[in-house]
Amino acid sequence: MADHFREEENLQKVMSAAEEVAISPHESQDSESRCDSSDQESEVTHEPIQERYDNPSYSRFRRVASKTVVSFGPNDPENPVNWRKTRKFLVLGSGVMQVMNSTIGSSICSNAIPEIAAEFDIHNEQALVLPISIFLIGYILGPLLWGPSSEYFGRKKPLLIAYTGFTIFTLACAVADSYASLLVFRLMNGMMASAPIATVGGLFADIHDDPTKRGRLMAYFMACTTFGPLIGPWVSGFVAVVSWRWCFWIGLIFSGAFLPLVIWMPETYGPVVLKHRAKKLRKDTGNSSIISPLEMESRNLRQKFMTTISRPFRMIIHESIVSLTSLYLALAYAIFYLYFEAYPIIFQGIYGMNAGVSGLMFLPIGIGAILACFVFLWYDGYLARAKARNASWAFIEEYRRLPLACLGGPLYVVSLFWVGWTASENIHWVVPFLSGIPFGAGYLLIFMAMLNYLTDAYETLSASAQSAASCTRSIFGAVLPLAAKPMFNRLGVHWACSLIAFLSLGVSVIPFAFIRYGDRIRGNSKFCQELKRIKEAERLELEREERGEQPNTLEPVQSTATGHLSRIETARSHAEKASIICG
């Protein structure tokens, strides 16, 4: 804690001592001559910079103390938000396939448990749930590493390391020679697979600063997290009769096929892109004073990493938006994975289906997820039309996403009562089978709304907020399925489903509460206050720039000369300072 406050004090000293001067590419050499003559670095010519960045829309520079800080210009082609559509599509495709592999891996052996139990002579019912639960425990541990590290090292390196590890441990599961080694490999597999779950939301936010486009990408992301687990049961149900190992061989083939896509994916995190640019400029010009905004931060790796890795915990404790959203998503997620235990009880136990056919009973959940995507896109258009006619409600932050959760919550509750009270030998299997449609629609609408709300509320720190939510829901997802068979055996199908329906009904009030009190909650949030202050400062400086006035150099954080990404980096830095104070 003392280290945190020392870092805060040092940052304040640096910011108060810094004098920023807007430098155009044509003026960079003149501004260098204005530096202190004792600074030997200022004697190095900046003519190569001038030649490379002669286009004023490309790059911007500013002076902080004796350093030249490089940042993106408003139309910089290397700024991820300005990339061509084809390059953005590569990022989208890579992110989607990483999420698909991750979520397919979570349930790839769900219908192969009897074969695994027979080979390793396992008879304990709780132990037989572990191949799925232990994977989700990896989902608990992984985001605490991958989310914060993606805000420090960039997106590509953590994702590539994790995807390579996921492929290796999928292979290890296929050749495991004992039940204990299989569980260890599944744990490691889950930790690797959690990287895209924790990071891809931030990946999409990097390339789109428009909330509408970003929200649609998040919708595709959430659809993948829903479809992936549904593929596993029917694949394993049909393949396990040959060998349970073939479940993992198929998973390995699928992940290996898309490894090149992950390798080719470019780095999207703006501060890291600028870091690479500054490194190249130092090499080209020989001027070691050129740095990026990321390099201005403390280089105490241990202190910095401990600050970032502890941020999700502090957000859960201090940010009610994060804690309540995490609770809601955790219960919905846990019930989703509980279905992998409940559906065999219902469709194999009551209706006498084999494992492969019972795996097909998950398909209506996918249909419901598709319908949820259409509802999301319809509401997006409805909101845009309301804004176009200046409807007052359309400009309230909470109405951008949360009404979808207000619809999804009741659908989720209805589906649970539906399957619970229609699963009977006297009722045709199609009736409980169709309950998956409102279940899938409700589940996905809840996740689309709540995760997008987190991203919109915390912006540049959304990876940490989503890591907190991912960690929490994975805890519930790992634990609740362990209680599935005892709960269904004791209460029966009717009342077991009713119990989780009543729990879902209780938490479904959360989005309604956010709509009513969300502005007050965000107003009391230190993170949101800092982000709001920075955005307001940006707005004022942009107005000055449009009027042809000089940027306000008395308040360095408000300077528009640093470019768009530099302002975002400043906002991130201030929000991090707020998180330190929270801690």
XYZ file of C-alpha atoms in Angstrom:
583
model
C 0.000 0.000 0.000
C 2.866 2.373 0.823
C 4.375 1.631 -2.609
C 1.081 2.511 -4.232
C 0.911 5.895 -2.563
C 4.596 6.578 -3.348
C 3.823 5.892 -7.005
C 0.849 8.258 -6.770
C 3.029 10.979 -5.235
C 5.727 10.547 -7.896
C 3.149 10.712 -10.683
C 1.749 13.922 -9.263
C 5.238 15.433 -9.100
C 5.965 14.476 -12.696
C 2.630 15.853 -13.921
C 2.995 19.088 -11.981
C 6.581 19.594 -13.226
C 5.846 18.705 -16.858
C 5.531 21.490 -19.391
C 3.880 20.252 -22.579
C 4.311 22.163 -25.807
C 2.384 21.133 -28.926
C 4.879 20.383 -31.698
C 3.883 20.000 -35.317
C 6.050 17.739 -37.495
C 7.551 20.804 -39.197
C 8.418 22.424 -35.853
C 9.954 19.448 -34.118
C 13.536 20.498 -34.850
C 12.951 24.070 -33.615
C 11.367 22.863 -30.415
C 14.370 20.656 -29.771
C 16.595 23.731 -29.784
C 14.417 25.219 -27.062
C 15.353 22.438 -24.661
C 17.902 22.889 -21.928
C 21.367 23.105 -23.489
C 22.708 20.781 -20.807
C 20.528 18.028 -22.211
C 22.892 16.230 -24.594
C 20.034 14.348 -26.225
C 18.591 17.597 -27.575
C 21.664 18.015 -29.818
C 20.587 15.057 -31.985
C 18.863 16.192 -35.168
C 15.249 15.204 -35.713
C 15.294 15.595 -39.464
C 14.462 11.892 -40.109
C 11.342 12.328 -37.970
C 10.420 15.388 -39.973
C 10.801 13.503 -43.245
C 8.872 10.460 -42.097
C 6.023 12.413 -40.539
C 5.743 15.274 -42.980
C 2.021 14.524 -43.200
C 0.559 16.481 -40.246
C -2.283 13.978 -39.896
C 0.159 11.151 -39.139
C 2.016 11.643 -35.886
C 2.162 14.156 -33.056
C 4.914 14.963 -30.555
C 5.030 16.732 -27.205
C 7.700 17.710 -24.747
C 7.588 16.443 -21.180
C 10.618 17.591 -19.210
C 13.605 16.475 -21.377
C 11.716 13.797 -23.315
C 9.935 13.822 -26.687
C 6.746 11.792 -26.398
C 5.369 10.352 -29.623
C 1.649 9.707 -30.086
C -0.949 9.152 -32.789
C -2.273 11.958 -34.933
C -6.019 12.190 -35.666
C -5.774 10.272 -38.995
C -2.777 8.101 -38.211
C -3.005 4.883 -40.300
C -1.147 2.919 -37.602
C -3.787 3.837 -35.014
C -5.885 0.635 -34.668
C -9.152 2.590 -34.859
C -8.060 3.871 -38.317
C -7.087 0.494 -39.770
C -8.557 -0.776 -43.041
C -11.643 -2.984 -42.839
C -9.702 -6.039 -44.002
C -7.221 -5.699 -41.145
C -10.005 -5.215 -38.628
C -11.747 -8.265 -40.047
C -8.562 -10.291 -39.431
C -8.653 -9.193 -35.779
C -12.365 -10.062 -35.556
C -11.850 -13.492 -37.120
C -8.870 -14.275 -34.905
C -10.707 -13.219 -31.749
C -13.859 -15.164 -32.641
C -11.968 -18.381 -33.404
C -9.933 -18.140 -30.205
C -13.140 -17.806 -28.204
C -14.737 -20.701 -30.107
C -11.781 -22.967 -29.354
C -11.805 -21.940 -25.724
C -15.496 -22.589 -25.172
C -15.618 -25.813 -27.207
C -12.757 -27.054 -25.047
C -14.771 -26.414 -21.890
C -17.402 -29.059 -22.764
C -15.587 -31.252 -25.296
C -15.602 -34.265 -22.949
C -18.996 -33.717 -21.294
C -20.680 -36.762 -22.879
C -17.545 -38.913 -22.705
C -17.505 -39.109 -18.896
C -18.852 -42.721 -18.712
C -16.064 -43.921 -21.036
C -13.426 -41.987 -19.062
C -14.789 -43.448 -15.800
C -14.703 -46.984 -17.219
C -11.081 -46.711 -18.395
C -9.753 -45.209 -15.145
C -12.152 -47.121 -12.846
C -13.731 -44.017 -11.276
C -17.065 -44.484 -9.458
C -17.404 -41.373 -7.267
C -20.104 -39.107 -8.785
C -18.433 -35.874 -7.628
C -15.122 -36.991 -9.112
C -16.802 -37.605 -12.474
C -17.833 -33.947 -12.697
C -14.222 -32.794 -12.339
C -13.117 -32.922 -16.022
C -15.485 -30.000 -16.675
C -15.297 -28.280 -13.267
C -11.493 -28.366 -13.146
C -11.403 -26.688 -16.570
C -13.587 -23.891 -15.189
C -11.263 -23.535 -12.207
C -8.643 -22.679 -14.830
C -11.093 -20.004 -15.998
C -10.958 -18.621 -12.447
C -7.192 -18.385 -12.241
C -6.351 -17.437 -15.810
C -8.157 -14.081 -16.158
C -6.309 -12.729 -13.124
C -3.144 -13.057 -15.211
C -4.274 -12.539 -18.810
C -6.550 -9.516 -18.370
C -4.089 -7.219 -16.573
C -1.102 -8.477 -18.592
C -2.914 -7.510 -21.804
C -3.027 -3.931 -20.473
C 0.717 -4.020 -19.840
C 2.335 -6.178 -22.551
C -0.304 -5.688 -25.263
C -2.904 -8.071 -26.663
C -1.008 -10.251 -29.123
C 1.757 -11.762 -26.964
C -0.502 -13.010 -24.123
C -3.058 -14.354 -26.616
C -0.444 -16.145 -28.718
C 1.258 -17.667 -25.671
C -2.080 -18.794 -24.257
C -3.348 -20.239 -27.553
C -0.119 -22.194 -28.069
C -0.380 -23.504 -24.506
C -4.033 -24.425 -25.060
C -3.075 -26.488 -28.131
C -0.265 -28.259 -26.259
C -2.425 -29.169 -23.253
C -5.262 -30.378 -25.507
C -2.719 -32.818 -26.955
C -1.674 -33.757 -23.414
C -5.302 -34.554 -22.498
C -5.590 -36.844 -25.525
C -2.618 -38.962 -24.385
C -3.168 -38.793 -20.583
C -2.401 -42.170 -18.943
C -4.187 -41.574 -15.614
C -7.220 -39.747 -14.275
C -5.025 -37.480 -12.119
C -2.871 -36.440 -15.078
C -6.016 -35.807 -17.159
C -7.339 -33.456 -14.457
C -4.007 -31.594 -14.244
C -3.937 -31.138 -18.007
C -7.566 -29.966 -18.001
C -6.711 -27.382 -15.333
C -3.819 -26.044 -17.390
C -5.978 -26.171 -20.499
C -8.615 -24.040 -18.772
C -6.038 -21.479 -17.651
C -4.776 -21.120 -21.226
C -8.310 -21.048 -22.641
C -9.328 -18.198 -20.343
C -7.070 -15.705 -22.157
C -9.482 -14.901 -25.026
C -12.433 -14.811 -22.628
C -10.655 -12.141 -20.564
C -8.995 -10.236 -23.431
C -11.042 -10.354 -26.631
C -13.518 -7.737 -25.364
C -10.597 -5.315 -24.977
C -9.241 -6.453 -28.358
C -12.451 -5.372 -30.085
C -12.541 -2.110 -28.121
C -9.027 -1.334 -29.417
C -10.118 -1.262 -33.060
C -13.491 0.473 -32.628
C -14.044 3.630 -30.596
C -17.664 3.848 -31.757
C -19.851 2.292 -29.007
C -22.375 1.011 -31.575
C -19.802 -0.895 -33.629
C -18.029 -2.058 -30.492
C -21.322 -3.326 -29.081
C -22.034 -5.349 -32.215
C -18.601 -6.942 -32.075
C -19.245 -7.815 -28.442
C -22.509 -9.431 -29.560
C -20.583 -11.712 -31.929
C -18.100 -12.422 -29.158
C -20.862 -13.423 -26.744
C -22.589 -15.555 -29.399
C -19.344 -17.525 -29.718
C -19.153 -18.053 -25.955
C -22.680 -19.501 -26.146
C -22.282 -21.667 -29.255
C -18.898 -23.108 -28.290
C -20.007 -25.092 -25.225
C -23.054 -26.409 -27.137
C -20.855 -28.059 -29.774
C -18.936 -30.137 -27.226
C -21.775 -32.383 -25.948
C -22.977 -33.673 -29.309
C -19.425 -34.125 -30.659
C -18.361 -36.091 -27.580
C -21.668 -37.978 -27.477
C -21.113 -39.477 -30.939
C -17.298 -39.767 -30.873
C -16.878 -41.233 -27.378
C -18.336 -44.594 -28.502
C -15.124 -45.005 -30.556
C -12.787 -43.588 -27.886
C -13.034 -40.733 -25.406
C -9.553 -39.647 -26.532
C -10.942 -38.734 -29.939
C -12.841 -35.872 -28.276
C -9.495 -34.222 -27.573
C -7.970 -35.224 -30.926
C -10.824 -33.409 -32.686
C -10.310 -30.406 -30.407
C -6.583 -30.473 -31.253
C -7.270 -30.543 -35.009
C -9.672 -27.616 -34.680
C -7.286 -25.489 -32.598
C -4.264 -26.302 -34.775
C -6.130 -25.284 -37.920
C -6.598 -21.729 -36.622
C -3.154 -21.232 -35.041
C -1.870 -19.304 -38.116
C -4.732 -16.837 -37.704
C -3.514 -16.032 -34.179
C 0.093 -15.705 -35.380
C -0.890 -13.286 -38.165
C -3.070 -11.128 -35.939
C -1.485 -7.656 -35.494
C -0.983 -5.930 -32.166
C -4.062 -3.797 -31.426
C -3.241 -2.135 -28.112
C -2.476 1.506 -28.917
C 0.101 2.203 -26.159
C 2.144 -0.848 -27.226
C 1.930 0.153 -30.920
C 3.316 3.562 -29.905
C 6.031 1.870 -27.875
C 7.178 0.009 -31.003
C 7.070 3.259 -32.988
C 9.200 5.066 -30.398
C 11.712 2.197 -30.403
C 12.034 2.384 -34.184
C 12.442 6.168 -34.096
C 15.197 5.882 -31.493
C 16.979 3.425 -33.761
C 16.478 5.530 -36.914
C 17.481 8.862 -35.389
C 19.894 7.879 -32.634
C 17.884 10.097 -30.270
C 17.299 8.204 -27.036
C 14.975 10.917 -25.675
C 12.084 9.748 -27.907
C 9.649 7.700 -25.829
C 6.035 6.527 -25.876
C 3.400 7.329 -23.223
C 3.689 3.759 -21.898
C 7.415 4.230 -21.307
C 6.710 7.303 -19.161
C 5.151 5.095 -16.528
C 6.998 3.512 -13.657
C 9.434 0.846 -14.811
C 9.239 -0.966 -11.485
C 7.899 -4.158 -13.052
C 7.011 -5.878 -9.798
C 5.139 -2.873 -8.419
C 3.418 -2.189 -11.724
C 2.402 -5.805 -12.251
C 1.114 -6.175 -8.697
C -0.966 -3.027 -9.207
C -2.507 -4.311 -12.422
C -3.034 -7.899 -11.277
C -4.766 -6.755 -8.079
C -7.026 -4.327 -9.944
C -9.822 -6.869 -10.679
C -10.060 -7.702 -6.961
C -10.211 -4.040 -6.003
C -12.885 -3.395 -8.623
C -15.050 -6.195 -7.219
C -14.694 -4.791 -3.699
C -15.056 -1.060 -4.418
C -17.154 -0.914 -7.600
C -20.777 -1.962 -7.082
C -21.350 -2.045 -10.855
C -18.617 -4.672 -11.158
C -19.657 -6.685 -8.100
C -23.404 -6.816 -8.900
C -22.799 -7.495 -12.593
C -20.383 -10.270 -11.645
C -22.983 -11.814 -9.314
C -25.682 -11.815 -11.994
C -23.409 -13.222 -14.699
C -21.960 -15.790 -12.309
C -25.344 -17.336 -11.538
C -26.440 -17.341 -15.199
C -23.126 -18.884 -16.236
C -23.238 -21.526 -13.495
C -26.752 -22.595 -14.525
C -25.592 -22.818 -18.136
C -22.854 -25.283 -17.145
C -25.174 -27.067 -14.728
C -27.231 -27.974 -17.816
C -24.393 -30.279 -18.931
C -25.224 -32.377 -15.867
C -28.993 -31.781 -15.874
C -29.732 -32.598 -19.538
C -28.373 -36.172 -19.331
C -30.484 -36.668 -16.184
C -33.572 -35.436 -18.031
C -33.161 -36.794 -21.564
C -31.193 -39.966 -20.853
C -32.782 -40.729 -17.481
C -36.434 -39.832 -18.196
C -36.655 -40.296 -21.987
C -34.045 -43.054 -22.439
C -31.958 -41.322 -25.141
C -28.348 -42.293 -25.845
C -25.474 -39.886 -25.235
C -25.214 -38.692 -28.833
C -28.926 -37.909 -29.239
C -29.125 -36.260 -25.807
C -26.267 -33.997 -26.941
C -28.492 -32.777 -29.761
C -30.984 -31.541 -27.164
C -28.703 -28.511 -26.678
C -29.383 -27.245 -30.214
C -32.446 -25.090 -29.288
C -30.170 -23.111 -26.953
C -28.146 -22.182 -30.033
C -31.340 -21.192 -31.880
C -32.254 -18.953 -28.953
C -28.776 -17.381 -29.109
C -29.289 -16.567 -32.807
C -32.631 -14.933 -31.997
C -30.910 -12.912 -29.261
C -28.445 -11.554 -31.848
C -31.365 -10.366 -33.995
C -32.984 -8.746 -30.952
C -29.685 -7.013 -30.156
C -29.351 -5.632 -33.695
C -33.009 -4.531 -33.732
C -32.598 -2.658 -30.449
C -29.393 -1.063 -31.747
C -31.341 0.362 -34.684
C -34.250 1.403 -32.473
C -31.875 3.271 -30.157
C -30.164 4.968 -33.119
C -33.517 6.186 -34.460
C -34.469 7.476 -31.016
C -31.201 9.429 -30.831
C -31.795 10.819 -34.313
C -35.096 12.331 -33.179
C -33.437 13.561 -29.924
C -35.490 11.396 -27.580
C -34.237 12.237 -24.093
C -34.161 8.628 -22.847
C -31.835 7.557 -25.687
C -28.965 9.651 -24.302
C -29.057 8.027 -20.856
C -26.080 5.656 -20.562
C -28.088 2.869 -18.915
C -30.595 2.688 -21.779
C -27.873 1.884 -24.307
C -27.541 -1.752 -23.134
C -29.512 -2.674 -20.025
C -33.058 -3.016 -21.476
C -31.796 -6.163 -23.205
C -30.979 -7.689 -19.813
C -34.401 -6.617 -18.556
C -35.856 -8.812 -21.315
C -33.331 -11.619 -20.963
C -33.785 -12.112 -17.221
C -37.501 -13.058 -17.352
C -36.888 -15.295 -20.389
C -34.215 -17.124 -18.420
C -36.540 -17.651 -15.444
C -39.434 -18.839 -17.649
C -37.203 -21.372 -19.428
C -36.093 -22.907 -16.117
C -39.653 -23.387 -14.899
C -40.582 -24.684 -18.374
C -37.977 -27.456 -18.500
C -38.488 -28.356 -14.845
C -42.229 -28.870 -14.986
C -42.557 -30.432 -18.460
C -39.797 -33.056 -18.115
C -41.998 -36.113 -17.547
C -42.612 -39.514 -19.127
C -46.202 -38.386 -19.772
C -45.121 -35.340 -21.811
C -43.415 -35.619 -25.197
C -39.673 -34.851 -25.148
C -40.173 -32.026 -27.668
C -41.805 -29.849 -24.989
C -38.790 -29.634 -22.613
C -36.554 -29.674 -25.710
C -38.094 -26.369 -26.907
C -37.446 -24.715 -23.522
C -33.887 -24.239 -24.735
C -34.984 -21.443 -27.093
C -35.962 -18.904 -24.380
C -33.042 -20.203 -22.287
C -30.482 -19.457 -25.023
C -32.072 -16.103 -25.866
C -32.257 -15.021 -22.235
C -28.734 -16.174 -21.444
C -27.162 -14.328 -24.361
C -29.201 -11.144 -23.872
C -28.086 -11.014 -20.240
C -24.432 -11.383 -21.192
C -24.606 -8.994 -24.148
C -26.178 -6.282 -22.032
C -24.163 -6.634 -18.837
C -20.709 -7.115 -20.396
C -21.268 -4.234 -22.824
C -22.372 -2.102 -19.883
C -19.098 -2.933 -18.111
C -17.098 -2.038 -21.218
C -18.926 1.263 -21.695
C -18.658 2.191 -18.007
C -14.929 1.462 -17.582
C -13.638 1.903 -21.154
C -9.834 1.589 -21.088
C -9.946 -0.499 -17.888
C -12.676 -2.779 -19.244
C -10.261 -5.736 -19.505
C -9.761 -5.638 -15.717
C -13.499 -5.218 -15.082
C -14.271 -8.149 -17.361
C -11.516 -10.210 -15.747
C -13.217 -9.651 -12.399
C -16.549 -10.775 -13.867
C -14.929 -13.753 -15.611
C -13.194 -14.900 -12.444
C -16.389 -14.657 -10.384
C -18.624 -16.499 -12.836
C -16.022 -19.233 -13.310
C -16.046 -19.889 -9.554
C -19.810 -20.394 -9.675
C -19.525 -22.382 -12.908
C -17.001 -24.754 -11.363
C -18.825 -25.265 -8.059
C -22.545 -25.424 -8.933
C -22.306 -28.416 -11.337
C -20.764 -30.424 -8.450
C -24.096 -30.094 -6.661
C -26.208 -30.988 -9.714
C -26.678 -34.722 -9.242
C -27.185 -34.585 -5.444
C -29.651 -31.709 -5.895
C -31.618 -33.452 -8.655
C -31.605 -36.758 -6.756
C -32.879 -35.132 -3.558
C -35.362 -32.594 -4.962
C -36.296 -34.233 -8.236
C -36.229 -32.542 -11.628
C -39.283 -30.331 -10.927
C -38.092 -28.660 -7.743
C -34.382 -28.640 -8.595
C -35.141 -26.551 -11.687
C -37.571 -24.417 -9.663
C -34.894 -23.678 -7.060
C -32.441 -22.281 -9.615
C -35.332 -20.434 -11.308
C -36.174 -18.628 -8.064
C -32.505 -17.724 -7.587
C -32.439 -16.335 -11.134
C -35.582 -14.347 -10.432
C -33.894 -12.740 -7.429
C -30.857 -11.475 -9.361
C -32.884 -10.421 -12.436
C -33.731 -7.149 -10.634
C -30.085 -5.977 -10.984
C -30.380 -4.408 -14.480
C -33.637 -2.711 -13.437
C -31.804 -1.278 -10.411
C -28.964 -0.046 -12.635
C -31.428 1.735 -14.910
C -32.957 3.461 -11.887
C -29.774 4.249 -9.920
C -26.936 3.713 -12.421
C -26.085 7.381 -12.911
C -25.818 7.825 -9.140
C -23.638 4.706 -8.818
C -21.313 5.847 -11.594
C -21.197 9.301 -10.041
C -19.805 7.794 -6.822
C -17.250 5.614 -8.629
C -13.655 6.885 -8.478
C -12.864 5.117 -11.756
C -15.850 6.614 -13.565
C -15.258 10.068 -12.056
C -11.697 10.171 -13.394
C -12.720 8.941 -16.848
C -15.549 11.479 -16.975
C -13.227 14.316 -15.967
C -10.716 13.413 -18.675
C -13.430 13.146 -21.342
C -14.791 16.546 -20.337
C -11.296 18.014 -20.561
C -10.909 16.517 -24.041
C -14.211 18.051 -25.115
C -13.172 21.528 -23.952
C -9.817 21.275 -25.716
C -11.435 20.122 -28.936
C -13.746 23.140 -28.785
C -10.685 25.407 -28.334
C -8.996 23.728 -31.292
C -12.088 24.220 -33.488
C -12.111 27.917 -32.582
C -8.442 28.144 -33.614
C -7.210 28.791 -30.063
C -3.984 27.390 -28.683
C -4.241 24.283 -26.480
C -4.269 24.926 -22.768
C -0.685 24.207 -21.752
C -1.359 24.901 -18.098
C -3.218 21.610 -17.799
C -1.065 19.018 -19.544
C -3.605 16.192 -19.418
C -5.966 18.279 -21.541
C -3.586 18.931 -24.441
C -5.056 17.906 -27.784
C -1.618 17.979 -29.395
C -0.889 14.544 -27.961
C -3.417 12.914 -30.296
C -6.349 10.641 -29.655
C -4.523 7.590 -28.289
C -2.375 9.706 -26.027
C -5.546 11.118 -24.466
C -6.847 7.617 -23.976
C -3.558 6.610 -22.386
C -3.761 9.632 -20.081
C -7.289 8.660 -19.100
C -6.121 5.111 -18.422
C -3.264 6.406 -16.279
C -5.577 8.614 -14.240
C -8.103 5.826 -13.813
C -5.292 3.600 -12.601
C -4.342 6.266 -10.079
C -7.939 6.263 -8.941
C -7.792 2.487 -8.536
C -4.674 2.864 -6.383
C -6.545 5.305 -4.150
C -9.453 2.845 -3.986
C -7.054 0.173 -2.782
